[in-house]
Amino acid sequence: MTSTPAGPATSTPPNPVRRTIAITVGVLVVLVIAFFAFAGLYTDWQWYRQLGFDGVLVTQWTARVVMFLVGFAAMALPVFAAIQLAYRLRPVYARLSSQLDHYQEVVEPLRRLAMWGIPVFFGFFAGFAASAQWETVWLWANGVSTGQKDPQFGLDTGFYLFQMPFYSVVLGFASAVLLICLLVTVVVSYLYGSVRVGQRELRISKAARIQLAIVAALYLAVQAVSLWLDQYKTLTTQGERFTGASYVDVNAVIPGLAILSVAAAIVAALFIVTAIIGRWRFPLIGTALLIVSSLVVGVAYPWAVSQFQVAPNLETYEAPYVERNLEATKFAYGIDGLEKTPYEAVTTAEQGQLRADADTTASIRIMDPAIIGPTVRQLEQYRSYYQFQNPLDVDRYEIDGKTQDAVVSVRELNLDQLGNAQSWYNNTLVYTHGYGVVAAKGNERTDDGNPVFLERGIPTAGDLTQNEEYEPRIYFGESSPPYSIVGAPEGSDPVELDYPRGEDGADQTRTTFAGDGGPNIGNPFNRLLYALKFQSTDILFSDGINEESQILYDRNPRDRVQKVAPYLELDSDPYPSVVDGRVVWIIDGYTLSNNYPYSSIVSLRDAISDTTNTQPRVALDDVNYIRNSVKATVDAYDGSVTLYAWDDQDPLLQAWQKIYPSTLKPVSEMSGDLMSHVRYPTDLFKVQRAMLGTYHVDDAQSFIRRDNAWRTPQDPVTPANLQPPYYLTMQMPGQDQPSFSMFTSFIPASVGDDERNVLLGYLAVDSNAGSEAGKKGEDYGTLRMLEIGADVSVPGPGQVQNEFRSNASVAREVNLLQQGQSDVLNGNLLTLPVGGGLLYVQPVFVQASSGTQLPQLRKILVSFGKQVAFEDTLQQALDKLFGGDSGATAGDDGTTPTPSATPGATPSPEPTDGTSTPPAGVGDETARLLQEAREVMLARDDAMQKGDWAAYGEQDERLTNIIDRLIQLDGE
């Protein structure tokens, strides 16, 4: 009992003015927050509507709202019912302890608030959790049949892709709801005397017993269903050796889960019995037995089968299940159509050996897109506020009826270089776009080692833009400003800087954007909303904005595609192409899953990580199913996005098309010009090569033994990362003619640093989609594997790079190139199956150590077997390597390197196997000096390794004197 003191009340009545002010301020705060939220939603809708993808946003909003309401109701209503029942069925005359009396005194004033607030609190959390799972629910509702059956249960694989994830979410949600209901029932029953603990005795009223028993029975029933579903999850679970149900899973785990599921259902029935007869003994004993059974059937028995039956006879018992894994994995990663060819590679170079591979040799790329970026920038930047992506991209164009591999980039803005000229006006209204594509031949060089351009200049000119309707302006790119405001009424003076050159001696040419690239902000309401979005008062008050103004934002092509197709994982390498007179970005999109039965799981992040992409970001990391289901384009001028259903047989894409109808176009609507620039996607190829390191085998025994496991070699130039795959036009053994392809190589898998860097496999994929409108090339996507015989040791990339570095003749010339404050840069090491063996080609560039850095091609390293040549041009290097006449013509044939391109030039070395014998024709004095230089270099390197810098300086000075003497002899 409580009492209140007698006497008059001393509290003062609330001040009505303060109360009115407080309410007004609260309402204003709510309105401001609501307006900001509305501004965000409205501007998003404007962006999607302008692109024609507003249905995507509406679908997402609708789905999230529906799932929030469902989740809120599914949690709040049961919790509210549990609290109400526990309270209303409380014993009226229960004798409570003094402690409970105290609890009730505290709780009672807040009882009504708690009875409504607790369900609402949990309901909000459940609603947000449910809204985050809307894609899983929508995929379940729109799932399709795949026509493929799993080998264990005979279910359509669509069950695992669409239904099983949904059932898992529902069961997990139901378990959470029932646990919370059980918790609140116990708390309320205890507070109001329905459950009493005291004097070593637990008393539960009949009403509380019925409620608790029913909730417990429902929870166990859900667990029974969950255990039953776990049987199917074994087919997608990563095991010790492979993904999928193994012998132990099929013969111990799956039967055990079925037994436990039935046992849980029986215990749930026992709780219902308790609700009726009031005896807790049977369900409690049943629960204890269920726990013991789970340990025996779910843990001990599978362990015993694994240790005493399977481990001693691994191949015998696991072979059938490994076969399942091999078949499913190859299908899920699209490597089931791999064409394998034994390749007995020769390692000796003979005259005329490349004659049969002349077309491939002519297309060998010597311009490394990862190195020549600074050169392109210096030659084509024109103004500091322009920039090019680094590395450049690789594409191909038809020039005079022949396919030409090219390295390409677009000239984009770099507003940071405006310096003091930066202002909101300049950054937003004047400097709005980049200008033009720059493209260079991949297989040619100028005499001074620079790229041979196909397209260059401002205004742009070249072989790629002869179309009179060509649009060179780049409003949407990978480095575009966060937002720009463009557009003006017809007849207005242009404000936007087009390019820094004008007619009749003018310094600049200006333009006005004439496309439909962004939402209109000509009216005050839209200006206010976008001022809030970008937190800029300039948008609100600038005189540079007119009734025709558009605001361009979210301009990165990858971001635009991701927003309109959120179900796709996008390739990390978008690339620009000139297509039908327009510059467009081409982006590959993937549908992914980690629920394909029996397919092994791979880390997507690890698989696509290499020198070109050291820290990839992915939405879904562990995957076991991938399809290049969509090809997307983004127009660089107006930002329009087009999605093409590249793989319309993909069940995931079919489901997403039902969720987002009318967002995809069929392949039949792709133009021939666009088709000619579509290529096999880089990230997909990386994932496939990661899997083929193990899954190139066809029999279970070899897979289990791991007696022929491969891996991708480290990049020989930057060994901390994997070597990336490269695009080249080449002819694989078995092909009728060269085709634009992508390749990679394999060396033996090893643990730790104990590796053998020899080639075991060479993989190429046909990346040419053809040039016929709406029709894929017949061979596009064909994977071809050369399995190199073990009887001949073919050096791998790391071994070849080491040979280049340790070769005395090469080292001597490299040291000469490094004189005069110069850096030597090794380009990409290309591997080509030509001449019956494997040819390595590596361009060597030289740039200044400091100041203006302009990498220029100086030399070409080539290797075949154990033989090496190092010449000024690829043509010279191949001829030298193959006995004076390779039988083929390289792209740089006819190039005459200028003297400046080969500073300190000395006679080129003959093909060598790594010995230090001087080249033929070198005089006695030159030979003596070369030998002395070699000894000095070794001594200098030894001093550097020991940290003896005094000795290092002394040897370096000796080397400089020797080189000076060699130059004098060369001049004589």
Tab-separated table of N, CA, C and O in Angstrom, residues 343-358 361 833-839 864-865 867 878-879 881-888:
chain	number	residue	atom	x	y	z
A	343	TYR	N	48.871	-30.115	-75.544
A	343	TYR	CA	49.786	-29.221	-76.260
A	343	TYR	C	51.216	-29.604	-75.905
A	343	TYR	O	51.700	-29.324	-74.802
A	344	GLU	N	51.867	-30.267	-76.832
A	344	GLU	CA	53.263	-30.642	-76.647
A	344	GLU	C	54.129	-29.480	-77.112
A	344	GLU	O	54.528	-29.401	-78.274
A	345	ALA	N	54.388	-28.572	-76.227
A	345	ALA	CA	55.083	-27.338	-76.586
A	345	ALA	C	56.551	-27.596	-76.882
A	345	ALA	O	57.238	-28.294	-76.123
A	346	VAL	N	57.026	-27.016	-77.980
A	346	VAL	CA	58.449	-27.070	-78.289
A	346	VAL	C	59.133	-25.891	-77.608
A	346	VAL	O	58.514	-24.858	-77.343
A	347	THR	N	60.423	-26.046	-77.333
A	347	THR	CA	61.162	-24.996	-76.617
A	347	THR	C	62.391	-24.539	-77.369
A	347	THR	O	63.196	-23.790	-76.832
A	348	THR	N	62.527	-24.975	-78.606
A	348	THR	CA	63.659	-24.530	-79.415
A	348	THR	C	63.150	-23.640	-80.546
A	348	THR	O	62.144	-23.937	-81.184
A	349	ALA	N	63.852	-22.547	-80.786
A	349	ALA	CA	63.454	-21.578	-81.810
A	349	ALA	C	64.240	-21.832	-83.086
A	349	ALA	O	65.473	-21.943	-83.057
A	350	GLU	N	63.513	-21.903	-84.192
A	350	GLU	CA	64.132	-22.133	-85.486
A	350	GLU	C	63.669	-21.084	-86.485
A	350	GLU	O	62.619	-20.451	-86.311
A	351	GLN	N	64.415	-20.942	-87.526
A	351	GLN	CA	64.121	-19.929	-88.539
A	351	GLN	C	62.753	-20.205	-89.187
A	351	GLN	O	62.408	-21.338	-89.507
A	352	GLY	N	61.959	-19.143	-89.365
A	352	GLY	CA	60.655	-19.243	-90.020
A	352	GLY	C	59.588	-19.919	-89.197
A	352	GLY	O	58.517	-20.262	-89.720
A	353	GLN	N	59.810	-20.061	-87.903
A	353	GLN	CA	58.909	-20.852	-87.064
A	353	GLN	C	57.541	-20.197	-86.856
A	353	GLN	O	56.563	-20.864	-86.551
A	354	LEU	N	57.435	-18.886	-87.029
A	354	LEU	CA	56.171	-18.183	-86.772
A	354	LEU	C	55.353	-17.959	-88.041
A	354	LEU	O	54.344	-17.255	-87.997
A	355	ARG	N	55.763	-18.556	-89.136
A	355	ARG	CA	55.077	-18.290	-90.404
A	355	ARG	C	53.594	-18.655	-90.337
A	355	ARG	O	52.740	-17.934	-90.861
A	356	ALA	N	53.263	-19.774	-89.699
A	356	ALA	CA	51.863	-20.205	-89.611
A	356	ALA	C	51.051	-19.340	-88.658
A	356	ALA	O	49.816	-19.388	-88.662
A	357	ASP	N	51.735	-18.550	-87.831
A	357	ASP	CA	51.048	-17.700	-86.850
A	357	ASP	C	51.278	-16.223	-87.159
A	357	ASP	O	51.317	-15.391	-86.256
A	358	ALA	N	51.405	-15.904	-88.424
A	358	ALA	CA	51.730	-14.534	-88.816
A	358	ALA	C	50.658	-13.543	-88.399
A	358	ALA	O	50.963	-12.418	-87.987
A	361	THR	N	51.017	-12.846	-84.702
A	361	THR	CA	52.215	-12.047	-84.451
A	361	THR	C	51.995	-10.582	-84.817
A	361	THR	O	52.457	-9.675	-84.114
A	833	PRO	N	50.577	-18.711	-77.658
A	833	PRO	CA	50.869	-20.054	-78.173
A	833	PRO	C	51.130	-20.009	-79.677
A	833	PRO	O	50.222	-20.193	-80.499
A	834	VAL	N	52.348	-19.752	-80.061
A	834	VAL	CA	52.717	-19.645	-81.476
A	834	VAL	C	53.962	-20.484	-81.718
A	834	VAL	O	54.725	-20.801	-80.799
A	835	GLY	N	54.171	-20.831	-82.978
A	835	GLY	CA	55.360	-21.568	-83.350
A	835	GLY	C	55.459	-22.929	-82.712
A	835	GLY	O	56.560	-23.476	-82.576
A	836	GLY	N	54.341	-23.497	-82.317
A	836	GLY	CA	54.355	-24.804	-81.674
A	836	GLY	C	54.779	-24.777	-80.227
A	836	GLY	O	54.847	-25.819	-79.574
A	837	GLY	N	55.053	-23.588	-79.704
A	837	GLY	CA	55.444	-23.451	-78.305
A	837	GLY	C	54.762	-22.258	-77.682
A	837	GLY	O	53.656	-21.880	-78.080
A	838	LEU	N	55.430	-21.638	-76.731
A	838	LEU	CA	54.860	-20.473	-76.055
A	838	LEU	C	55.864	-19.333	-76.086
A	838	LEU	O	56.986	-19.461	-75.583
A	839	LEU	N	55.441	-18.245	-76.694
A	839	LEU	CA	56.283	-17.059	-76.870
A	839	LEU	C	55.912	-16.025	-75.815
A	839	LEU	O	54.728	-15.725	-75.594
A	864	PHE	N	61.545	-17.590	-75.878
A	864	PHE	CA	60.939	-18.819	-76.391
A	864	PHE	C	61.785	-19.963	-75.846
A	864	PHE	O	62.964	-20.078	-76.190
A	865	GLY	N	61.180	-20.792	-75.001
A	865	GLY	CA	61.977	-21.806	-74.321
A	865	GLY	C	62.954	-21.137	-73.380
A	865	GLY	O	62.588	-20.340	-72.531
A	867	GLN	N	65.556	-19.358	-74.669
A	867	GLN	CA	66.247	-18.361	-75.477
A	867	GLN	C	65.606	-16.992	-75.296
A	867	GLN	O	64.378	-16.873	-75.197
A	878	LEU	N	61.982	-10.673	-82.690
A	878	LEU	CA	61.509	-11.978	-83.162
A	878	LEU	C	62.461	-12.559	-84.194
A	878	LEU	O	62.770	-13.765	-84.170
A	879	ASP	N	62.914	-11.725	-85.115
A	879	ASP	CA	63.853	-12.224	-86.118
A	879	ASP	C	65.136	-12.711	-85.466
A	879	ASP	O	65.707	-13.737	-85.844
A	881	LEU	N	65.452	-13.799	-82.428
A	881	LEU	CA	65.154	-14.987	-81.624
A	881	LEU	C	65.033	-16.230	-82.506
A	881	LEU	O	65.477	-17.326	-82.124
A	882	PHE	N	64.443	-16.060	-83.703
A	882	PHE	CA	64.183	-17.203	-84.578
A	882	PHE	C	65.162	-17.229	-85.757
A	882	PHE	O	64.770	-17.228	-86.924
A	883	GLY	N	66.424	-17.210	-85.453
A	883	GLY	CA	67.461	-17.465	-86.441
A	883	GLY	C	67.591	-16.445	-87.531
A	883	GLY	O	68.021	-16.772	-88.646
A	884	GLY	N	67.221	-15.210	-87.294
A	884	GLY	CA	67.361	-14.159	-88.291
A	884	GLY	C	66.113	-13.889	-89.093
A	884	GLY	O	65.993	-12.845	-89.748
A	885	ASP	N	65.141	-14.809	-89.088
A	885	ASP	CA	63.881	-14.595	-89.812
A	885	ASP	C	62.797	-15.403	-89.120
A	885	ASP	O	62.767	-16.623	-89.209
A	886	SER	N	61.910	-14.691	-88.417
A	886	SER	CA	60.853	-15.389	-87.673
A	886	SER	C	59.791	-15.971	-88.591
A	886	SER	O	59.028	-16.849	-88.191
A	887	GLY	N	59.704	-15.444	-89.813
A	887	GLY	CA	58.666	-15.893	-90.727
A	887	GLY	C	57.384	-15.107	-90.609
A	887	GLY	O	56.408	-15.394	-91.294
A	888	ALA	N	57.344	-14.110	-89.730
A	888	ALA	CA	56.128	-13.323	-89.515
A	888	ALA	C	56.492	-11.851	-89.438
A	888	ALA	O	57.651	-11.480	-89.207
